[in-house]
Amino acid sequence: MRLKNDTGALDPFRLIAAFLVIANHTSPLLSFGENADFILTRIIARTAVPFFLMVSGYFLYKYIKNGDNSYILAFCKKMALLYAFSIILFLPLNLYAGHYKGENWWITFIKDLFIDGTFYHLWYFPGLILGILIVRLCMRRLGLQLTFLLSIFLYLLGLFGDSYYGIATQITFIDTFYDGIFSITDYTRNGLFMVPIFLTMGMLIYQGRKSSSLKNNLLLFIVSFVLLVVEGLWLHAHSLQRHDSMYIMLVPTMYYLFLILLQLNGKSSKNLRNIATIMYIIHPWMIVVVRFTADLFKLEHLFIVNSFVHYLTVSVLSFVMAAFLSWGIKWRKQTPSPTGRAWIEIDLQALRENIEILRKLLPGNTKLMAVVKANAYGHGAVKVAKELNKNGINSFAVATLAEGIQLRKNRVKGEILVLGYTNPQDIRFLKRYRLTQTIIGLSYARELNKYGIGLDVQVKLDTGMHRLGVDASQLTELKRIYRCQHLKIKGIYSHLSVSDSLEPEDINSTNEQIAKYNQTIEWLQSQQLRIGRRHIQASYGLLNYPDLQYDYVRAGIALYGILSNNDEVVSKVELKPVLAIKARVAMVKHVPPGEFVSYGRTYETKEMMITAVVTIGYADGLPRNLNHGHVLIHGQKAPIIGRICMDQLIVDVTDLANVQTNDIVTIIGKDGSERITSEEVANKCGTITNELLSRLGSRLNYIYKNPFFH
Ligand SMILES: *Cc1c(COP(=O)(O)O)cnc(C)c1O
């Protein structure tokens, strides 16, 4: 049976695991007998940390597999920060307990810092980080299965320094081996020996994402669990344990427990995750608080001597404290609703469909270069580029250096070509962020070459548009560019100026541009110059000249599911608009006849009218001359009346039933069976969609629907 994609009961179990960790450090059953306590704290509670490790493996799997190093690094950084914070939190207790005294205190400190943790439960953080690094390293070379086998081997080594130590000590050379280990670290329960196996087990479960029935898993869990208890008691009875974190049967027990948790119904809850983590970190402090308070009020008998009450008190206190802190974190992170006023909705499913539609048009070896300049035509460059990355697009074009840097800083992969001019004073940023610069002319090439830093570039040919580029007939100039030894020339491209038109003259002109481009490339090749990638078509170049075969098509507007105008094109394709613009009704008004609406008294009411004030205006990017357009409310058209204001516009809802404050207003997009397209709006404003969308204001919020799921 296939596991669900969601997290099952993992999050609720985090809380249970946190209570088990507290049990571990408070021995709740001690008042009832040493064996009972041993079973609970030294055996059962030992499932908690492996559980946390498996969860990490489970969620990190796809990032490690995809080689998303920056994500892994960001995760480790977060753990390191949490660790640093915890170290400081427990420093007073360290000092109080007299740790880090004497001459060589710093050696102990360094050992603790990197392996054992500066306070007893904190080993988890350096352990997790080390474990992740080891697993990441091995996965690259060995794959998951072999990494898992290696982890088993490490775990076995760990076992004999932990629960099975008594056996290891009987063989001299093994004993010496562990003496060596224990001169460096206090336990084998650490990032090297114990963490990898549980991380990789979580990964294996994520990778498989299926399992036998819940009943089978329960059965196997119970069997493993009983054997785990037997194992623990046996080792204890024979005094073989040096420490009691690692057991053989812990491995199958955890495996089946995890599968069961995934099969149970539960809710993913960030709050529970935060509470469990905070409880894990702070509970030793709560132990101190309980002891100190009990001492102060002479209540030791109840709160300390009775181990169970002691445990309960510490648990409740830790939970309440954690819940309070978690609430505080949530409160601080709360932001106003993105759909409160005016927003853009981006349908990533439509984006993916457009990629497929365009790919079908491309000849065999031609690839898409996604043009994501101007914030991806108002669609949000980072989100769009990352989504495209996930769908196999590894080549992007931006207009400016800053746009390229923004993508790289947000971990967009692949080639990023800067189409525009980059000021030579900034060229080291091209190198630092691995951007490919367009060479716009010979003197520019020479200027960049002077820096001598080996830049990736593409040469721009001017074949008739007379904007950027080297004149395609200036062959000697071109050859000189190719002689610049510090420029790594990755491609050569041009741009068509009327590929959107199907007028015979315009087609002629486009064909001339194409012919010039081809001739120049042939000449360069005849000169034995490596020309790299070739591309000349943008969206209309592809749609109207689909038979051209170059290495890339630089698709911009078509990727977003629209055209610049309501143009006829040669390739009939059903592109899907990706973007919608929505806002809210702020207020509904009854206006008597003979009154004027909005600035400038341009619109006079003829009769009693109902108007709605809408929460979007020209500062949000709507052109001010859209004042003869309409919007959609309740799936019906409502004309825009009077002038559009900076932050608001007013519509006529006289003929609409029951329009109310807070109703959703669609400016571009679908509502019911009605749709307003970007082309229509652009047309009404006397412009093209490219301009309309690229000028959408920064005040609009973004909502991304239907993201890609691995
Ligand atoms: C903007 C731009 C494109 C993309 O054009 P669309 O018509 O949006 O596909 C391609 N190439 C260059 C050089 C551009 O400036």
XYZ file of C-alpha atoms and ligand atoms in Angstrom:
725
model
C 0.000 0.000 0.000
C 1.248 3.447 -0.898
C 1.971 5.863 1.876
C 0.251 9.182 1.732
C 2.287 12.192 0.778
C 1.559 13.930 4.027
C 3.289 13.393 7.283
C 0.839 11.084 9.031
C 1.245 11.198 12.780
C 4.892 12.274 12.715
C 4.230 15.671 14.250
C 2.049 14.485 17.154
C 4.628 11.804 17.910
C 7.304 14.478 18.231
C 5.536 15.580 21.368
C 5.519 12.049 22.771
C 9.190 11.755 21.913
C 9.888 14.982 23.778
C 8.154 13.578 26.891
C 10.240 10.413 26.535
C 13.415 12.481 26.463
C 12.352 14.166 29.686
C 11.685 10.723 31.182
C 15.180 9.811 30.161
C 16.590 12.551 32.341
C 14.207 12.344 35.304
C 13.644 8.601 35.871
C 9.903 8.777 36.625
C 9.490 5.184 37.762
C 12.434 5.038 40.129
C 10.109 5.198 43.143
C 8.398 2.064 41.865
C 11.403 -0.067 41.233
C 14.708 0.009 39.488
C 13.725 -2.433 36.730
C 10.575 -0.594 35.789
C 12.569 2.579 35.501
C 15.258 0.869 33.489
C 12.713 -0.448 31.008
C 11.107 2.952 30.588
C 14.101 5.258 30.539
C 16.958 3.115 29.316
C 15.038 1.125 26.729
C 11.676 2.599 25.695
C 12.714 6.233 25.903
C 15.697 5.407 23.687
C 13.336 5.510 20.723
C 12.992 9.288 20.989
C 16.279 10.459 19.523
C 16.321 7.892 16.672
C 12.812 9.056 15.851
C 13.933 12.690 15.550
C 16.852 11.588 13.383
C 14.625 9.561 11.082
C 12.300 12.508 10.638
C 15.281 14.606 9.539
C 16.355 11.928 7.069
C 12.812 11.553 5.791
C 12.495 15.238 4.959
C 16.053 15.844 3.785
C 16.063 12.930 1.351
C 14.862 14.805 -1.710
C 17.288 17.658 -1.179
C 20.252 15.345 -0.732
C 19.221 13.276 -3.737
C 18.760 16.341 -5.932
C 22.146 17.669 -4.857
C 20.532 20.790 -3.417
C 23.589 21.595 -1.333
C 22.459 25.047 -0.424
C 19.322 23.679 1.202
C 21.303 21.130 3.203
C 23.710 23.849 4.201
C 20.873 26.140 5.243
C 19.407 23.302 7.345
C 22.745 22.619 9.045
C 23.165 26.329 9.652
C 19.795 26.440 11.350
C 20.764 23.504 13.571
C 24.095 25.165 14.357
C 22.308 28.364 15.347
C 19.927 26.438 17.573
C 22.938 24.720 19.101
C 24.758 28.003 19.657
C 21.683 29.397 21.339
C 21.388 26.288 23.524
C 25.039 26.472 24.517
C 24.542 29.970 25.813
C 21.321 28.959 27.531
C 23.076 26.222 29.488
C 26.328 28.027 30.139
C 25.227 29.121 33.631
C 24.531 25.491 34.525
C 27.885 24.430 33.071
C 29.630 26.972 35.246
C 27.557 26.141 38.295
C 28.355 22.449 37.886
C 32.042 23.254 37.567
C 32.519 22.105 33.978
C 35.362 23.726 32.065
C 37.648 24.324 35.018
C 41.352 23.744 35.326
C 44.161 24.398 32.932
C 43.034 22.368 29.956
C 39.381 23.294 30.182
C 39.332 24.413 26.591
C 40.287 20.953 25.310
C 37.218 19.514 27.030
C 35.207 22.407 25.702
C 36.283 21.839 22.107
C 35.552 18.101 22.406
C 32.150 18.853 23.853
C 31.454 21.530 21.282
C 32.012 19.285 18.297
C 31.078 15.834 19.582
C 29.547 15.343 22.997
C 27.579 18.550 23.344
C 28.265 21.136 26.022
C 25.341 19.901 28.093
C 24.271 16.300 28.285
C 21.356 16.416 25.857
C 22.953 18.835 23.414
C 25.106 16.198 21.681
C 22.111 15.872 19.364
C 22.964 19.037 17.426
C 26.634 18.430 16.558
C 25.654 14.776 16.075
C 22.922 15.610 13.592
C 25.130 18.001 11.642
C 28.018 15.543 11.466
C 25.643 12.727 10.516
C 24.103 14.764 7.719
C 27.516 15.678 6.357
C 28.630 12.042 6.403
C 25.463 10.790 4.746
C 25.547 13.598 2.174
C 29.145 12.762 1.307
C 28.522 9.026 0.985
C 25.244 9.355 -0.932
C 27.052 11.223 -3.696
C 29.535 8.431 -4.216
C 27.756 5.296 -3.073
C 24.040 5.881 -3.436
C 21.512 5.362 -0.686
C 21.639 1.560 -0.392
C 25.402 1.378 0.092
C 25.342 4.371 2.411
C 22.787 2.501 4.489
C 25.045 -0.569 4.632
C 27.940 1.619 5.706
C 25.724 3.171 8.376
C 24.908 -0.303 9.692
C 28.602 -1.009 9.968
C 29.186 2.248 11.852
C 26.254 1.454 14.123
C 27.746 -1.964 14.916
C 31.016 -0.285 15.866
C 28.990 2.049 18.044
C 27.052 -0.795 19.687
C 30.209 -2.376 21.020
C 31.203 0.871 22.601
C 27.740 1.285 24.079
C 25.324 -1.465 25.162
C 27.642 -4.289 24.160
C 30.810 -2.788 25.585
C 31.222 -5.639 28.051
C 31.797 -8.009 25.158
C 34.248 -5.695 23.419
C 36.424 -5.372 26.512
C 37.095 -9.100 26.523
C 39.128 -8.920 23.347
C 42.308 -6.963 23.843
C 42.814 -5.297 20.482
C 39.160 -4.319 20.289
C 39.398 -2.968 23.783
C 42.344 -0.832 22.723
C 40.365 0.414 19.742
C 37.583 1.643 22.023
C 40.091 3.091 24.496
C 41.269 5.179 21.590
C 37.756 6.277 20.752
C 36.894 7.124 24.335
C 39.965 9.281 24.701
C 38.364 11.542 22.100
C 34.684 11.249 22.873
C 32.649 10.261 25.910
C 30.331 7.883 24.079
C 29.895 6.171 20.727
C 26.397 7.611 20.706
C 27.302 10.403 18.321
C 27.169 11.756 14.794
C 29.575 9.172 13.424
C 28.314 5.903 14.856
C 24.695 6.419 15.737
C 23.217 9.168 13.568
C 23.795 7.898 9.987
C 21.763 4.706 10.325
C 18.609 6.495 11.446
C 19.016 9.278 8.913
C 19.378 6.795 6.072
C 16.489 4.705 7.347
C 14.246 7.787 7.205
C 15.511 8.350 3.666
C 14.836 4.781 2.593
C 11.288 5.118 3.820
C 10.846 8.384 1.917
C 12.337 6.872 -1.207
C 10.104 3.798 -1.096
C 7.048 5.626 0.173
C 5.121 2.411 0.306
C 4.717 -0.250 2.897
C 2.730 -3.339 3.774
C -0.515 -3.048 5.695
C -0.815 -1.319 9.021
C -1.650 -4.658 10.647
C 1.583 -6.261 9.445
C 3.617 -3.287 10.550
C 1.992 -3.315 13.962
C 2.749 -6.975 14.368
C 6.372 -6.586 13.321
C 6.688 -3.540 15.538
C 5.386 -5.406 18.584
C 7.714 -8.338 17.964
C 10.725 -6.040 17.521
C 9.750 -4.007 20.525
C 9.389 -7.013 22.829
C 12.747 -8.301 21.622
C 14.204 -4.837 22.255
C 13.058 -4.963 25.876
C 14.396 -8.499 26.269
C 17.701 -7.438 24.734
C 17.997 -4.468 27.050
C 17.162 -6.447 30.181
C 19.569 -9.211 29.225
C 22.430 -6.788 28.647
C 21.589 -5.046 31.897
C 21.431 -8.299 33.836
C 24.876 -9.256 32.583
C 26.256 -5.786 33.239
C 27.520 -5.500 29.700
C 26.459 -1.920 29.129
C 28.790 1.012 29.240
C 25.966 3.226 28.082
C 22.444 2.382 26.908
C 21.592 4.372 23.804
C 22.137 1.741 21.147
C 20.524 -1.664 20.769
C 20.303 -4.078 17.872
C 16.537 -4.326 18.073
C 16.215 -0.555 18.183
C 16.751 -0.550 14.413
C 13.746 -2.688 13.355
C 11.659 -1.229 16.166
C 12.223 2.275 14.806
C 11.666 1.191 11.232
C 8.212 -0.229 11.933
C 7.296 2.507 14.365
C 8.015 5.091 11.687
C 5.965 3.272 9.072
C 3.056 2.996 11.495
C 3.227 6.699 12.267
C 3.106 7.501 8.566
C 0.059 5.293 8.160
C -1.844 6.886 11.009
C -3.959 9.920 10.389
C -2.528 13.067 11.818
C -2.032 16.658 10.970
C 1.153 18.371 10.010
C 1.622 21.047 12.653
C 4.399 23.562 12.800
C 3.282 24.431 16.283
C 3.779 20.872 17.555
C 7.157 20.720 15.858
C 8.251 23.919 17.566
C 6.924 22.837 20.950
C 8.727 19.482 20.770
C 12.020 21.111 19.790
C 11.801 23.738 22.503
C 10.905 21.100 25.116
C 13.921 19.089 24.046
C 16.193 22.051 24.461
C 14.906 23.612 27.673
C 13.834 20.672 29.869
C 17.106 20.412 31.849
C 16.529 23.983 32.963
C 13.039 23.007 34.092
C 14.554 20.196 36.164
C 16.741 22.768 37.858
C 13.794 25.095 38.409
C 11.676 22.326 39.974
C 14.505 21.238 42.250
C 15.329 24.742 43.301
C 11.712 25.685 43.964
C 10.998 22.470 45.848
C 14.065 23.143 47.922
C 12.997 26.680 48.639
C 9.549 25.706 49.837
C 10.711 22.547 51.578
C 8.599 20.404 49.269
C 11.379 17.993 48.276
C 9.334 15.144 49.528
C 6.618 15.609 47.016
C 8.421 17.059 44.029
C 11.746 15.315 44.141
C 11.569 12.195 46.205
C 8.444 11.001 44.441
C 10.019 10.391 41.063
C 6.762 10.266 39.186
C 5.449 13.574 40.487
C 8.875 15.003 39.785
C 8.650 13.811 36.186
C 5.136 15.131 35.750
C 6.034 18.520 37.150
C 9.069 18.875 34.905
C 7.062 17.682 31.896
C 4.157 20.018 32.455
C 6.455 22.932 33.122
C 8.509 22.221 29.995
C 5.385 21.861 27.914
C 3.775 25.056 29.161
C 6.988 26.989 28.701
C 7.486 25.567 25.201
C 3.887 26.213 24.210
C 4.217 29.779 25.417
C 7.469 30.347 23.499
C 6.072 28.683 20.403
C 3.048 30.935 20.568
C 5.404 33.897 20.861
C 7.346 32.774 17.783
C 4.119 32.348 15.852
C 2.843 35.721 16.950
C 6.021 37.427 15.839
C 5.973 35.688 12.495
C 2.349 36.461 11.777
C 1.779 38.694 8.798
C -1.397 40.270 7.430
C -3.312 38.112 4.969
C -1.833 38.381 1.460
C -5.330 38.417 -0.025
C -6.585 41.204 2.199
C -6.352 44.003 -0.339
C -4.885 43.447 -3.794
C -2.899 40.505 -5.023
C -1.542 38.492 -7.911
C -2.353 34.813 -8.247
C 0.177 32.720 -10.115
C -0.962 29.323 -11.329
C 2.171 27.193 -11.490
C 0.257 24.351 -13.095
C -0.507 26.642 -16.045
C 3.182 27.554 -16.208
C 4.104 23.877 -16.427
C 1.529 23.291 -19.141
C 2.935 26.175 -21.164
C 6.407 24.666 -20.924
C 5.035 21.431 -22.335
C 3.129 23.212 -25.110
C 6.198 25.211 -26.141
C 8.474 22.184 -25.914
C 6.206 20.319 -28.325
C 6.691 23.131 -30.837
C 10.476 23.045 -30.580
C 12.498 21.032 -33.063
C 14.495 18.077 -31.690
C 17.548 19.569 -30.036
C 16.296 23.054 -29.339
C 15.821 23.969 -25.698
C 13.879 26.629 -23.893
C 15.719 29.535 -22.361
C 13.237 31.083 -19.955
C 13.198 34.868 -20.031
C 12.522 35.973 -16.458
C 13.540 39.625 -16.709
C 11.446 42.342 -15.040
C 10.455 40.044 -12.179
C 9.399 37.406 -14.709
C 7.031 39.864 -16.374
C 5.452 40.570 -13.015
C 5.066 36.885 -12.119
C 7.826 36.806 -9.470
C 11.240 35.880 -10.898
C 12.549 33.719 -8.064
C 9.446 31.582 -7.687
C 9.028 31.176 -11.429
C 12.691 30.338 -12.049
C 12.757 27.788 -9.225
C 9.605 26.158 -10.522
C 11.165 26.030 -13.992
C 14.312 24.491 -12.508
C 12.179 21.700 -11.111
C 10.740 21.125 -14.559
C 14.067 20.684 -16.260
C 14.751 24.218 -17.443
C 18.340 25.169 -16.771
C 18.804 28.238 -18.838
C 17.521 31.706 -18.023
C 17.715 35.214 -19.399
C 17.482 38.381 -17.334
C 17.874 42.001 -18.339
C 20.151 43.233 -15.570
C 22.983 42.216 -13.298
C 20.827 42.708 -10.204
C 18.158 40.394 -11.580
C 20.790 37.709 -12.132
C 22.196 38.140 -8.633
C 18.729 37.863 -7.118
C 18.186 34.516 -8.826
C 21.552 33.141 -7.726
C 21.061 34.308 -4.148
C 17.850 32.325 -4.154
C 19.604 29.210 -5.414
C 18.384 29.147 -9.000
C 20.513 26.670 -10.943
C 21.756 26.676 -14.507
C 23.005 29.306 -16.921
C 21.789 32.866 -16.392
C 22.353 35.166 -19.345
C 22.308 38.924 -18.766
C 20.772 40.370 -21.939
C 21.529 43.999 -21.157
C 24.519 46.204 -20.496
C 26.416 45.631 -17.268
C 28.571 48.516 -16.185
C 32.205 47.331 -16.365
C 32.790 48.627 -12.824
C 30.544 45.791 -11.633
C 31.897 42.926 -13.657
C 33.374 41.072 -10.684
C 29.776 40.425 -9.653
C 29.240 38.590 -12.924
C 32.017 36.246 -11.938
C 30.992 35.935 -8.308
C 27.430 34.969 -9.194
C 28.340 32.881 -12.247
C 26.379 34.996 -14.698
C 26.880 35.038 -18.465
C 27.231 38.545 -19.855
C 26.132 39.676 -23.292
C 28.929 41.234 -25.324
C 27.254 44.197 -26.945
C 30.158 45.415 -29.064
C 33.900 45.291 -29.636
C 34.938 48.079 -27.300
C 32.788 46.551 -24.555
C 34.452 43.173 -25.161
C 37.884 44.744 -24.845
C 36.919 46.568 -21.688
C 35.731 43.345 -20.004
C 38.746 41.462 -21.316
C 41.063 43.932 -19.577
C 40.011 42.605 -16.193
C 41.562 39.260 -17.082
C 39.215 37.193 -14.953
C 37.796 34.642 -17.397
C 34.201 35.709 -17.862
C 31.430 33.627 -19.405
C 29.895 35.654 -22.232
C 27.643 35.407 -25.261
C 28.087 37.627 -28.283
C 25.120 39.661 -29.472
C 24.785 40.191 -33.211
C 22.861 43.120 -34.616
C 21.085 41.714 -37.664
C 18.787 44.649 -38.269
C 17.105 45.743 -35.079
C 19.872 48.267 -34.433
C 19.721 48.044 -30.674
C 22.520 46.203 -28.840
C 25.020 44.024 -30.678
C 27.903 43.966 -33.118
C 26.849 44.677 -36.685
C 26.592 41.224 -38.270
C 28.558 42.361 -41.310
C 31.504 43.734 -39.304
C 33.457 40.514 -39.577
C 36.818 41.892 -38.524
C 35.312 43.431 -35.417
C 33.736 40.111 -34.593
C 36.981 38.256 -35.059
C 38.654 40.651 -32.672
C 36.060 39.844 -30.044
C 36.862 36.159 -30.428
C 40.514 36.990 -29.868
C 39.857 38.389 -26.387
C 41.511 35.643 -24.412
C 39.806 36.268 -21.055
C 36.324 35.971 -22.514
C 34.884 32.479 -22.552
C 32.441 32.767 -25.434
C 29.532 30.417 -24.795
C 27.216 31.497 -27.569
C 26.152 33.993 -30.172
C 22.647 35.355 -30.545
C 20.505 37.955 -32.232
C 17.017 39.371 -31.811
C 14.178 39.705 -34.320
C 12.377 43.032 -34.525
C 9.082 42.139 -36.293
C 8.657 38.420 -35.850
C 5.207 39.145 -34.384
C 3.893 40.420 -37.696
C 2.604 38.262 -40.532
C 2.604 41.127 -43.077
C 4.594 40.011 -46.136
C 7.063 42.935 -45.794
C 7.691 42.105 -42.180
C 8.170 38.430 -42.945
C 10.718 39.453 -45.584
C 12.550 41.598 -43.117
C 12.609 38.797 -40.542
C 13.919 36.345 -43.119
C 16.669 38.815 -43.968
C 17.629 39.028 -40.318
C 17.739 35.245 -40.113
C 19.816 35.009 -43.290
C 22.317 37.576 -41.981
C 22.602 35.685 -38.724
C 23.214 32.396 -40.536
C 25.818 33.897 -42.874
C 27.787 35.442 -40.072
C 27.776 32.185 -38.131
C 28.919 30.239 -41.166
C 31.755 32.686 -41.684
C 32.819 32.427 -38.040
C 32.781 28.653 -38.327
C 34.845 28.839 -41.502
C 37.384 30.780 -39.441
C 37.566 27.815 -37.039
C 36.053 29.874 -34.236
C 34.014 28.091 -31.615
C 30.665 29.801 -31.717
C 28.890 27.886 -28.934
C 25.132 28.132 -28.584
C 22.996 29.892 -31.187
C 19.607 31.533 -30.678
C 17.544 34.194 -32.402
C 13.866 33.522 -31.614
C 11.837 34.977 -28.769
C 8.197 33.952 -28.214
C 6.881 35.203 -31.555
C 9.982 33.897 -33.302
C 8.994 30.443 -32.113
C 5.274 30.764 -32.749
C 5.639 32.229 -36.250
C 8.854 30.516 -37.351
C 8.616 27.139 -35.617
C 10.832 25.393 -38.167
C 14.019 27.281 -37.331
C 16.551 25.033 -35.636
C 18.878 26.694 -33.205
C 20.051 25.727 -29.739
C 17.649 27.871 -27.749
C 14.420 29.750 -28.015
C 14.304 32.658 -25.572
C 10.693 32.456 -24.510
C 9.268 35.248 -22.412
C 5.681 36.286 -22.824
C 4.483 32.925 -24.230
C 5.794 31.112 -21.167
C 3.354 33.154 -19.127
C 0.501 31.892 -21.292
C -0.276 35.058 -23.209
C 0.759 36.985 -26.288
C 1.702 40.628 -26.536
C -1.514 41.453 -28.377
C -4.468 39.570 -29.770
C -2.208 38.655 -32.685
C -2.647 35.924 -35.232
C 0.258 33.481 -35.086
C 1.315 30.614 -37.328
C 1.391 27.940 -34.634
C -2.049 27.579 -33.139
C -1.426 26.751 -29.502
C -3.658 26.991 -26.480
C -1.443 28.713 -23.982
C -2.688 28.983 -20.405
C -2.585 32.402 -18.732
C -0.534 32.076 -15.542
C -1.365 35.346 -13.837
C -4.529 36.783 -12.326
C -4.990 40.097 -10.507
C -7.556 40.400 -7.756
C -8.668 42.931 -5.193
C -11.530 43.530 -2.739
C -14.639 45.633 -2.536
C -13.926 48.213 0.147
C -17.340 49.838 0.217
C -20.678 49.857 -1.593
C -22.495 53.178 -2.131
C -25.779 54.439 -3.477
C -25.168 57.567 -5.550
C -28.126 59.734 -6.666
C -28.427 60.950 -10.288
C -26.523 64.064 -11.316
C -23.536 63.401 -9.051
C -19.915 63.002 -10.125
C -17.727 60.013 -9.297
C -13.973 60.140 -8.601
C -11.405 62.849 -9.463
C -12.029 65.558 -11.981
C -15.808 65.250 -12.233
C -15.427 63.193 -15.408
C -18.206 60.720 -14.732
C -21.733 61.902 -14.059
C -24.464 59.558 -12.797
C -27.554 59.491 -14.992
C -29.774 57.694 -12.520
C -29.618 56.221 -9.036
C -26.481 54.046 -9.076
C -24.842 51.500 -6.856
C -21.064 51.796 -6.920
C -18.316 49.730 -5.350
C -14.941 51.114 -4.338
C -12.224 48.568 -5.209
C -8.888 48.290 -3.399
C -6.472 48.642 -6.291
C -5.177 51.622 -8.227
C -2.486 52.872 -10.553
C 0.199 52.635 -7.895
C -0.414 48.883 -8.054
C 0.401 48.963 -11.746
C -3.010 49.307 -13.364
C -2.689 51.906 -16.121
C -4.627 55.060 -15.282
C -6.235 55.031 -18.726
C -8.003 51.734 -18.073
C -10.999 53.864 -17.026
C -13.218 52.483 -19.775
C -12.552 48.862 -18.836
C -14.405 46.537 -16.521
C -13.789 44.059 -13.719
C -15.532 40.858 -12.615
C -17.505 40.479 -9.385
C -19.534 37.325 -8.655
C -18.663 36.172 -12.184
C -20.300 39.249 -13.749
C -18.931 42.301 -15.500
C -18.846 45.598 -13.667
C -17.679 48.671 -15.655
C -14.955 50.903 -14.228
C -16.324 54.436 -13.868
C -14.548 57.735 -13.333
C -10.789 58.114 -13.108
C -8.635 55.406 -11.640
C -7.002 56.688 -8.438
C -3.596 55.879 -7.030
C -4.888 53.212 -4.643
C -8.511 52.642 -5.611
C -10.934 52.511 -8.471
C -14.697 52.668 -8.610
C -17.011 50.323 -10.484
C -20.695 50.344 -11.345
C -22.483 47.433 -9.655
C -26.051 48.708 -10.147
C -26.973 45.626 -12.179
C -25.247 43.123 -9.903
C -27.046 41.421 -7.078
C -25.916 41.855 -3.536
C -22.345 43.137 -3.847
C -20.808 43.494 -0.412
C -17.744 44.802 1.303
C -14.821 42.361 1.050
C -16.134 40.595 -2.061
C -13.378 39.507 -4.433
C -12.901 41.587 -7.578
C -11.094 40.108 -10.579
C -9.192 42.624 -12.664
C -7.406 40.046 -14.815
C -8.359 36.367 -14.738
C -11.339 34.081 -14.535
C -14.419 34.373 -12.372
C -17.158 31.859 -13.048
C -17.611 31.597 -16.790
C -16.272 35.097 -17.453
C -12.656 35.922 -18.090
C -10.699 39.122 -18.573
C -7.418 38.502 -20.377
C -4.216 40.477 -20.101
C -4.411 41.047 -23.848
C -7.818 42.734 -23.482
C -6.650 44.999 -20.696
C -3.430 45.897 -22.507
C -5.397 46.632 -25.652
C -7.796 48.937 -23.843
C -4.837 50.856 -22.476
C -3.132 51.098 -25.847
C -0.175 48.973 -24.876
C 1.042 45.377 -24.993
C 0.823 42.787 -22.221
C 4.610 42.861 -21.799
C 4.424 46.447 -20.614
C 1.273 45.966 -18.570
C 2.599 43.003 -16.603
C 6.192 44.125 -16.187
C 4.931 47.336 -14.582
C 2.790 45.686 -11.933
C 3.554 47.388 -8.659
C 5.558 46.055 -5.761
C 2.576 46.670 -3.487
C 0.722 43.625 -4.802
C 1.078 40.402 -2.833
C 1.790 37.097 -4.521
C -0.082 33.827 -4.118
C 1.413 30.757 -5.792
C -1.002 27.950 -6.574
C -0.274 24.325 -7.506
C 3.462 24.082 -6.834
C 5.356 21.100 -8.173
C 5.440 18.145 -5.807
C 8.380 15.748 -5.857
C 12.703 40.286 -23.695
C 13.499 39.557 -24.624
C 13.108 38.265 -25.052
C 11.795 37.648 -24.698
O 10.795 38.161 -25.536
P 9.306 37.622 -25.522
O 8.682 38.267 -26.697
O 8.704 38.042 -24.247
O 9.364 36.145 -25.658
C 14.002 37.562 -25.844
N 15.185 38.098 -26.227
C 15.564 39.326 -25.869
C 16.874 39.849 -26.333
C 14.735 40.105 -25.070
O 15.113 41.335 -24.722
